[in-house]
Structures are given as structure tokens and as C-alpha cells.
């Protein structure tokens, strides 16, 4: 153990909090670091949770990548594209792909005696992952999967549509489709969902693949497209490049050209908005780090000035400036470490309370979620703590040189 470390530890443990000036200075420095770090931990957890929550809702209803007809990108009506088994198997074999799910989609209208609503009917088959949709249900159940080869006339609508049309689980509703001639089908509402995202809740209903495929008049190997779900969202661009290599400039047997836009390309406004949150976090981190550093530097200066006589005596006994600077940096390090521990405990505790009890509520029509979401990234939390610790110690190097200007002859008589 070095002499500087030993002296700093003795000063901190026995005399650091007894002086009239240094006591509040130490408290302010400690809580400055603690509150700054707590705000950082909470901010990062909220932004990560918010991005994950909104992203999961967007991808849950539209998957990560869609393989569709190129003409569908520039037309309100989706054009068919050939989905051979060989292509589906090739897509499933792409590294990073979890599942590939063909779908059929057609615009139409739901009508009751009191109102009507234009919607998009999405037909899905047995292998369609309904876990996300089940998690968003507000009424009814989805125990039975949808079907590719038979039509059960079941319909899953959003709560927005249910309110507009006066529908409930078990309600009968007529659907009308316009494609050269008017066609009508009667469906039974089996469940009601709510994602709180107007892009989906105002437009999308789910039914059997067979029902929509029959209405569209597609060939047996044609579909509106396929949803490609990947294992890791962070690898979206890499997996999309591999999928694009299978589909780009490729024409099917009916003359349609494949294209494979990612979910970011289909919903650019939402993901651009989410990317802006990263800038907000960076600003908060910089400001809170500055607050922590400022309070620590002020505390160090007060400690040095109050310990002027001590510094003079130590110099008279032969202590060097470097050793004395180290004493006060170690002293400040004890304060910073304590502040970091308090900040971590405080920030994580608030995050856990919000995560489990949803104390802070939000308007889902504006923020897409009903409460402030929390996602604690433990590795990032540790990195923040270490970052604050290192930066706070580094900024103390320059103020510590104040010790070098103190003369023993004058400081021993200092009051």
C-alpha cells in the first residue's frame, strides 16, 4: 500500500466529514455523482425500453423483411408474386433467418348497419407466428391457428375498428371487396387486438389465408408476399443483403419481379424518430457527466483549501508535490466510488419499480405504449459506471496541481 493511499484513506475515514466546510462539500460531491449517474442509468434504460417496445410492435405486425412484388411498393393494391417451395426453402436456409411466412393481402371494407371502415385483409396460414398478436389481444382468444386450405370465416380486428363499427367478439360483420365486381363475405369476430399504432390499428385485420387467396384469384403458388423473421434485429442489414442476393433482379414465372424491403424501409418515419432518441441520450450523458465532474472538482478544491495547514506540515516533513496530489486524488476517488454505488442502486431501483409496477403512465395514442418502458442493459450500466468513475478522476488531475502552489512557511500559519 502506498503512502498516499494510506494517508488518503485515514483522512477520509477519520477526519473527512468532521470539518464545517468539507462535510457539505463531500456530501454535495457524492450526491452530484450519484444523481448524475442515476439519471444516466434511467435515461438509457428508458430509451432502450422505448426503442425495443416500439420496434417489437412494428416488426410483430410486419416482420423484419418482406419479399414482395416490386410493383407493390408503388401501388395501393398489392400485386401477386410467385412463392415456390424452392424459394421458400432457400430463404429459410439464409444465415440469420428464423422463419419465412407467406401471406395474402387485399383491401376491402367492413360494414355494419351503422358504419363502415376500409381495411386491409391479411390472410395467414398455419405456420404464422401468432405469439405477438396474442400478446396484444384485448378481447377474445386465438387458440386455433389460421388455415391455408380452408376458410373458417374468423376475423381478428383492432379495438379501433371494433369501436368504430360497434363490434365485439362473436359479432357478425359483412366484408365487401371491389375487383371488377362486388363481392361480399360474412365473417365472425373471434378476437380484438390493440397495438396502439395507428398504422396497424386503423387498417389491418387478420383472417384465413384461404379466404384472401380465393378472393384475389391467385394461382396456387402465388401470394402477396412472404414475411422473413430474423434472429437478431441488430444484424438486419447483413441478413437483408443475403435475402436480397436471392431475390434482386429475379423474375418469377408470371413476369413479376421480386424485391425485399426491410421494416426500416417500409416504416422510415418511425425508425428515424427512434434514431433521434439516441441523440437525446448522448446529450443527457454529456450533461450529467459534466455535473458529476463539476461537483467533484469543486469538492476537491474545497478539500485542498481547507487542508492547507496539513499540506504545509507534510511538505515540511519531506512529502513531495506528486505524493500530496495523489493523496487528494485518492481522497476524491473514495467520494466518487461512493457516489457511483449510490447512483447505481438508486437508478436501478427506480428502473425496477417502473418495470414491474408501471408507475409512470403514457398516452398510448401518442407514444405507442401505455407506460414508460424499461430495458436494463447490465453491461451498458457497468460501462456507464466505469466511464463516470474514470472521467471524474481524470478531470481531477489539473485541479490537484493547486497543491504545488502551497508554500510550507505560509501554509503552517494559515487559518
mmCIF file of N, CA and C in Angstrom, residues 262-351:
data_model
loop_
_atom_site.group_PDB
_atom_site.id
_atom_site.type_symbol
_atom_site.label_atom_id
_atom_site.label_comp_id
_atom_site.label_asym_id
_atom_site.label_seq_id
_atom_site.Cartn_x
_atom_site.Cartn_y
_atom_site.Cartn_z
ATOM 1 N N UNK A 262 -36.715 -3.907 -46.146
ATOM 2 C CA UNK A 262 -36.664 -4.163 -44.702
ATOM 3 C C UNK A 262 -37.768 -3.358 -44.014
ATOM 4 N N UNK A 263 -37.997 -3.670 -42.749
ATOM 5 C CA UNK A 263 -39.017 -2.960 -41.989
ATOM 6 C C UNK A 263 -38.654 -1.483 -41.823
ATOM 7 N N UNK A 264 -37.348 -1.178 -41.814
ATOM 8 C CA UNK A 264 -36.922 0.216 -41.725
ATOM 9 C C UNK A 264 -37.287 0.987 -42.988
ATOM 10 N N UNK A 265 -37.249 0.310 -44.125
ATOM 11 C CA UNK A 265 -37.604 0.962 -45.385
ATOM 12 C C UNK A 265 -39.113 1.094 -45.537
ATOM 13 N N UNK A 266 -39.862 0.185 -44.939
ATOM 14 C CA UNK A 266 -41.318 0.248 -45.023
ATOM 15 C C UNK A 266 -41.892 1.282 -44.063
ATOM 16 N N UNK A 267 -41.221 1.496 -42.928
ATOM 17 C CA UNK A 267 -41.687 2.482 -41.939
ATOM 18 C C UNK A 267 -40.537 3.432 -41.587
ATOM 19 N N UNK A 268 -40.080 4.230 -42.548
ATOM 20 C CA UNK A 268 -38.908 5.089 -42.298
ATOM 21 C C UNK A 268 -39.141 6.156 -41.241
ATOM 22 N N UNK A 269 -40.364 6.672 -41.158
ATOM 23 C CA UNK A 269 -40.628 7.750 -40.203
ATOM 24 C C UNK A 269 -40.471 7.265 -38.771
ATOM 25 N N UNK A 270 -40.988 6.085 -38.475
ATOM 26 C CA UNK A 270 -40.916 5.563 -37.112
ATOM 27 C C UNK A 270 -39.472 5.304 -36.718
ATOM 28 N N UNK A 271 -38.699 4.680 -37.603
ATOM 29 C CA UNK A 271 -37.320 4.338 -37.242
ATOM 30 C C UNK A 271 -36.413 5.563 -37.238
ATOM 31 N N UNK A 272 -36.707 6.556 -38.050
ATOM 32 C CA UNK A 272 -35.944 7.811 -37.981
ATOM 33 C C UNK A 272 -36.196 8.511 -36.646
ATOM 34 N N UNK A 273 -37.440 8.447 -36.203
ATOM 35 C CA UNK A 273 -37.794 9.034 -34.908
ATOM 36 C C UNK A 273 -37.080 8.299 -33.779
ATOM 37 N N UNK A 274 -37.033 6.969 -33.852
ATOM 38 C CA UNK A 274 -36.337 6.196 -32.822
ATOM 39 C C UNK A 274 -34.837 6.496 -32.821
ATOM 40 N N UNK A 275 -34.261 6.711 -33.993
ATOM 41 C CA UNK A 275 -32.834 7.028 -34.065
ATOM 42 C C UNK A 275 -32.524 8.372 -33.410
ATOM 43 N N UNK A 276 -33.482 9.293 -33.459
ATOM 44 C CA UNK A 276 -33.268 10.599 -32.830
ATOM 45 C C UNK A 276 -33.155 10.483 -31.316
ATOM 46 N N UNK A 277 -33.752 9.427 -30.750
ATOM 47 C CA UNK A 277 -33.666 9.250 -29.307
ATOM 48 C C UNK A 277 -32.231 9.020 -28.856
ATOM 49 N N UNK A 278 -31.421 8.429 -29.720
ATOM 50 C CA UNK A 278 -30.014 8.208 -29.372
ATOM 51 C C UNK A 278 -29.293 9.525 -29.140
ATOM 52 N N UNK A 279 -29.627 10.535 -29.946
ATOM 53 C CA UNK A 279 -29.015 11.852 -29.767
ATOM 54 C C UNK A 279 -29.417 12.454 -28.425
ATOM 55 N N UNK A 280 -30.687 12.275 -28.033
ATOM 56 C CA UNK A 280 -31.136 12.780 -26.738
ATOM 57 C C UNK A 280 -30.362 12.133 -25.594
ATOM 58 N N UNK A 281 -30.123 10.846 -25.709
ATOM 59 C CA UNK A 281 -29.382 10.142 -24.665
ATOM 60 C C UNK A 281 -27.951 10.656 -24.584
ATOM 61 N N UNK A 282 -27.332 10.884 -25.732
ATOM 62 C CA UNK A 282 -25.961 11.390 -25.741
ATOM 63 C C UNK A 282 -25.880 12.740 -25.045
ATOM 64 N N UNK A 283 -26.851 13.617 -25.318
ATOM 65 C CA UNK A 283 -26.882 14.942 -24.674
ATOM 66 C C UNK A 283 -27.021 14.783 -23.163
ATOM 67 N N UNK A 284 -27.921 13.889 -22.726
ATOM 68 C CA UNK A 284 -28.123 13.676 -21.288
ATOM 69 C C UNK A 284 -26.852 13.133 -20.642
ATOM 70 N N UNK A 285 -26.198 12.181 -21.299
ATOM 71 C CA UNK A 285 -24.977 11.607 -20.737
ATOM 72 C C UNK A 285 -23.882 12.661 -20.589
ATOM 73 N N UNK A 286 -23.731 13.496 -21.604
ATOM 74 C CA UNK A 286 -22.699 14.543 -21.552
ATOM 75 C C UNK A 286 -22.997 15.527 -20.421
ATOM 76 N N UNK A 287 -24.261 15.962 -20.315
ATOM 77 C CA UNK A 287 -24.632 16.942 -19.283
ATOM 78 C C UNK A 287 -24.462 16.365 -17.886
ATOM 79 N N UNK A 288 -24.918 15.134 -17.680
ATOM 80 C CA UNK A 288 -24.812 14.528 -16.351
ATOM 81 C C UNK A 288 -23.361 14.236 -15.977
ATOM 82 N N UNK A 289 -22.555 13.857 -16.959
ATOM 83 C CA UNK A 289 -21.130 13.658 -16.682
ATOM 84 C C UNK A 289 -20.478 14.982 -16.298
ATOM 85 N N UNK A 290 -20.877 16.044 -16.982
ATOM 86 C CA UNK A 290 -20.344 17.373 -16.648
ATOM 87 C C UNK A 290 -20.741 17.782 -15.233
ATOM 88 N N UNK A 291 -21.983 17.495 -14.844
ATOM 89 C CA UNK A 291 -22.427 17.817 -13.480
ATOM 90 C C UNK A 291 -21.612 17.038 -12.457
ATOM 91 N N UNK A 292 -21.420 15.738 -12.711
ATOM 92 C CA UNK A 292 -20.647 14.912 -11.779
ATOM 93 C C UNK A 292 -19.215 15.416 -11.663
ATOM 94 N N UNK A 293 -18.597 15.763 -12.794
ATOM 95 C CA UNK A 293 -17.220 16.259 -12.778
ATOM 96 C C UNK A 293 -17.117 17.604 -12.070
ATOM 97 N N UNK A 294 -18.088 18.483 -12.315
ATOM 98 C CA UNK A 294 -18.064 19.819 -11.712
ATOM 99 C C UNK A 294 -18.153 19.729 -10.192
ATOM 100 N N UNK A 295 -19.086 18.942 -9.688
ATOM 101 C CA UNK A 295 -19.230 18.826 -8.242
ATOM 102 C C UNK A 295 -18.007 18.161 -7.616
ATOM 103 N N UNK A 296 -17.408 17.214 -8.313
ATOM 104 C CA UNK A 296 -16.219 16.553 -7.783
ATOM 105 C C UNK A 296 -15.025 17.504 -7.737
ATOM 106 N N UNK A 297 -14.844 18.283 -8.794
ATOM 107 C CA UNK A 297 -13.743 19.249 -8.830
ATOM 108 C C UNK A 297 -13.920 20.302 -7.739
ATOM 109 N N UNK A 298 -15.141 20.805 -7.587
ATOM 110 C CA UNK A 298 -15.395 21.792 -6.529
ATOM 111 C C UNK A 298 -15.110 21.206 -5.148
ATOM 112 N N UNK A 299 -15.529 19.952 -4.952
ATOM 113 C CA UNK A 299 -15.259 19.303 -3.675
ATOM 114 C C UNK A 299 -13.770 19.153 -3.423
ATOM 115 N N UNK A 300 -13.003 18.792 -4.472
ATOM 116 C CA UNK A 300 -11.555 18.637 -4.324
ATOM 117 C C UNK A 300 -10.903 19.969 -3.977
ATOM 118 N N UNK A 301 -11.294 21.041 -4.642
ATOM 119 C CA UNK A 301 -10.707 22.352 -4.361
ATOM 120 C C UNK A 301 -10.987 22.780 -2.924
ATOM 121 N N UNK A 302 -12.202 22.528 -2.468
ATOM 122 C CA UNK A 302 -12.533 22.884 -1.080
ATOM 123 C C UNK A 302 -11.699 22.067 -0.101
ATOM 124 N N UNK A 303 -11.525 20.791 -0.395
ATOM 125 C CA UNK A 303 -10.718 19.941 0.483
ATOM 126 C C UNK A 303 -9.272 20.421 0.538
ATOM 127 N N UNK A 304 -8.727 20.811 -0.612
ATOM 128 C CA UNK A 304 -7.337 21.280 -0.647
ATOM 129 C C UNK A 304 -7.184 22.566 0.154
ATOM 130 N N UNK A 305 -8.109 23.503 -0.060
ATOM 131 C CA UNK A 305 -8.014 24.782 0.637
ATOM 132 C C UNK A 305 -8.191 24.607 2.140
ATOM 133 N N UNK A 306 -9.079 23.698 2.543
ATOM 134 C CA UNK A 306 -9.298 23.503 3.968
ATOM 135 C C UNK A 306 -8.149 22.751 4.633
ATOM 136 N N UNK A 307 -7.397 22.003 3.829
ATOM 137 C CA UNK A 307 -6.276 21.226 4.361
ATOM 138 C C UNK A 307 -4.931 21.912 4.089
ATOM 139 N N UNK A 308 -4.949 23.223 4.000
ATOM 140 C CA UNK A 308 -3.724 23.968 3.690
ATOM 141 C C UNK A 308 -2.643 23.724 4.735
ATOM 142 N N UNK A 309 -3.024 23.793 6.023
ATOM 143 C CA UNK A 309 -2.037 23.562 7.081
ATOM 144 C C UNK A 309 -1.485 22.145 7.014
ATOM 145 N N UNK A 310 -2.345 21.196 6.756
ATOM 146 C CA UNK A 310 -1.912 19.803 6.647
ATOM 147 C C UNK A 310 -0.901 19.639 5.510
ATOM 148 N N UNK A 311 -1.172 20.316 4.375
ATOM 149 C CA UNK A 311 -0.263 20.233 3.232
ATOM 150 C C UNK A 311 1.091 20.843 3.587
ATOM 151 N N UNK A 312 1.058 21.989 4.291
ATOM 152 C CA UNK A 312 2.314 22.625 4.692
ATOM 153 C C UNK A 312 3.135 21.738 5.613
ATOM 154 N N UNK A 313 2.475 21.115 6.585
ATOM 155 C CA UNK A 313 3.187 20.235 7.513
ATOM 156 C C UNK A 313 3.789 19.048 6.761
ATOM 157 N N UNK A 314 3.006 18.453 5.859
ATOM 158 C CA UNK A 314 3.502 17.308 5.098
ATOM 159 C C UNK A 314 4.702 17.690 4.238
ATOM 160 N N UNK A 315 4.645 18.872 3.632
ATOM 161 C CA UNK A 315 5.793 19.324 2.843
ATOM 162 C C UNK A 315 7.007 19.559 3.721
ATOM 163 N N UNK A 316 6.772 20.118 4.922
ATOM 164 C CA UNK A 316 7.884 20.354 5.844
ATOM 165 C C UNK A 316 8.528 19.042 6.275
ATOM 166 N N UNK A 317 7.750 17.989 6.315
ATOM 167 C CA UNK A 317 8.256 16.672 6.689
ATOM 168 C C UNK A 317 8.899 15.941 5.519
ATOM 169 N N UNK A 318 8.859 16.541 4.323
ATOM 170 C CA UNK A 318 9.543 15.952 3.182
ATOM 171 C C UNK A 318 8.639 15.370 2.113
ATOM 172 N N UNK A 319 7.339 15.531 2.253
ATOM 173 C CA UNK A 319 6.434 14.994 1.229
ATOM 174 C C UNK A 319 6.571 15.804 -0.060
ATOM 175 N N UNK A 320 6.545 15.121 -1.169
ATOM 176 C CA UNK A 320 6.655 15.780 -2.465
ATOM 177 C C UNK A 320 5.279 16.193 -2.971
ATOM 178 N N UNK A 321 5.299 17.139 -3.931
ATOM 179 C CA UNK A 321 4.025 17.598 -4.512
ATOM 180 C C UNK A 321 3.261 16.439 -5.165
ATOM 181 N N UNK A 322 3.972 15.555 -5.831
ATOM 182 C CA UNK A 322 3.321 14.435 -6.507
ATOM 183 C C UNK A 322 2.599 13.538 -5.508
ATOM 184 N N UNK A 323 3.243 13.311 -4.351
ATOM 185 C CA UNK A 323 2.610 12.478 -3.337
ATOM 186 C C UNK A 323 1.365 13.143 -2.770
ATOM 187 N N UNK A 324 1.430 14.445 -2.551
ATOM 188 C CA UNK A 324 0.276 15.161 -1.995
ATOM 189 C C UNK A 324 -0.868 15.234 -3.006
ATOM 190 N N UNK A 325 -0.515 15.415 -4.275
ATOM 191 C CA UNK A 325 -1.570 15.403 -5.290
ATOM 192 C C UNK A 325 -2.268 14.042 -5.309
ATOM 193 N N UNK A 326 -1.466 12.995 -5.180
ATOM 194 C CA UNK A 326 -2.038 11.646 -5.161
ATOM 195 C C UNK A 326 -2.944 11.456 -3.951
ATOM 196 N N UNK A 327 -2.561 12.039 -2.800
ATOM 197 C CA UNK A 327 -3.400 11.923 -1.594
ATOM 198 C C UNK A 327 -4.801 12.466 -1.859
ATOM 199 N N UNK A 328 -4.881 13.645 -2.457
ATOM 200 C CA UNK A 328 -6.193 14.262 -2.659
ATOM 201 C C UNK A 328 -6.961 13.622 -3.825
ATOM 202 N N UNK A 329 -6.247 13.109 -4.812
ATOM 203 C CA UNK A 329 -6.948 12.379 -5.886
ATOM 204 C C UNK A 329 -7.535 11.088 -5.333
ATOM 205 N N UNK A 330 -6.782 10.387 -4.473
ATOM 206 C CA UNK A 330 -7.315 9.180 -3.836
ATOM 207 C C UNK A 330 -8.506 9.536 -2.940
ATOM 208 N N UNK A 331 -8.370 10.645 -2.239
ATOM 209 C CA UNK A 331 -9.467 11.113 -1.382
ATOM 210 C C UNK A 331 -10.733 11.314 -2.226
ATOM 211 N N UNK A 332 -10.570 12.021 -3.336
ATOM 212 C CA UNK A 332 -11.717 12.260 -4.217
ATOM 213 C C UNK A 332 -12.228 10.958 -4.837
ATOM 214 N N UNK A 333 -11.299 10.012 -5.066
ATOM 215 C CA UNK A 333 -11.710 8.717 -5.624
ATOM 216 C C UNK A 333 -12.660 8.000 -4.681
ATOM 217 N N UNK A 334 -12.396 8.066 -3.372
ATOM 218 C CA UNK A 334 -13.306 7.443 -2.407
ATOM 219 C C UNK A 334 -14.699 8.065 -2.501
ATOM 220 N N UNK A 335 -14.729 9.384 -2.661
ATOM 221 C CA UNK A 335 -16.017 10.080 -2.786
ATOM 222 C C UNK A 335 -16.748 9.648 -4.056
ATOM 223 N N UNK A 336 -15.991 9.567 -5.160
ATOM 224 C CA UNK A 336 -16.598 9.205 -6.445
ATOM 225 C C UNK A 336 -17.135 7.774 -6.412
ATOM 226 N N UNK A 337 -16.364 6.861 -5.853
ATOM 227 C CA UNK A 337 -16.797 5.462 -5.787
ATOM 228 C C UNK A 337 -18.085 5.344 -4.980
ATOM 229 N N UNK A 338 -18.138 6.043 -3.867
ATOM 230 C CA UNK A 338 -19.362 6.018 -3.066
ATOM 231 C C UNK A 338 -20.543 6.587 -3.857
ATOM 232 N N UNK A 339 -20.302 7.690 -4.572
ATOM 233 C CA UNK A 339 -21.370 8.282 -5.388
ATOM 234 C C UNK A 339 -21.824 7.350 -6.496
ATOM 235 N N UNK A 340 -20.873 6.640 -7.124
ATOM 236 C CA UNK A 340 -21.209 5.697 -8.190
ATOM 237 C C UNK A 340 -22.073 4.556 -7.650
ATOM 238 N N UNK A 341 -21.719 4.034 -6.488
ATOM 239 C CA UNK A 341 -22.503 2.944 -5.885
ATOM 240 C C UNK A 341 -23.918 3.414 -5.564
ATOM 241 N N UNK A 342 -24.026 4.592 -4.954
ATOM 242 C CA UNK A 342 -25.352 5.130 -4.632
ATOM 243 C C UNK A 342 -26.152 5.381 -5.900
ATOM 244 N N UNK A 343 -25.491 5.937 -6.918
ATOM 245 C CA UNK A 343 -26.186 6.225 -8.175
ATOM 246 C C UNK A 343 -26.685 4.970 -8.857
ATOM 247 N N UNK A 344 -25.858 3.923 -8.881
ATOM 248 C CA UNK A 344 -26.286 2.658 -9.485
ATOM 249 C C UNK A 344 -27.490 2.075 -8.748
ATOM 250 N N UNK A 345 -27.397 2.045 -7.421
ATOM 251 C CA UNK A 345 -28.500 1.480 -6.629
ATOM 252 C C UNK A 345 -29.778 2.290 -6.839
ATOM 253 N N UNK A 346 -29.657 3.600 -6.799
ATOM 254 C CA UNK A 346 -30.829 4.457 -6.960
ATOM 255 C C UNK A 346 -31.440 4.330 -8.351
ATOM 256 N N UNK A 347 -30.591 4.393 -9.377
ATOM 257 C CA UNK A 347 -31.095 4.313 -10.748
ATOM 258 C C UNK A 347 -31.733 2.971 -11.051
ATOM 259 N N UNK A 348 -31.069 1.877 -10.662
ATOM 260 C CA UNK A 348 -31.610 0.539 -10.928
ATOM 261 C C UNK A 348 -32.887 0.303 -10.143
ATOM 262 N N UNK A 349 -32.939 0.790 -8.904
ATOM 263 C CA UNK A 349 -34.157 0.623 -8.093
ATOM 264 C C UNK A 349 -35.351 1.315 -8.749
ATOM 265 N N UNK A 350 -35.147 2.541 -9.230
ATOM 266 C CA UNK A 350 -36.241 3.262 -9.900
ATOM 267 C C UNK A 350 -36.657 2.533 -11.172
ATOM 268 N N UNK A 351 -35.680 2.023 -11.917
ATOM 269 C CA UNK A 351 -35.998 1.281 -13.148
ATOM 270 C C UNK A 351 -36.810 0.024 -12.842
#
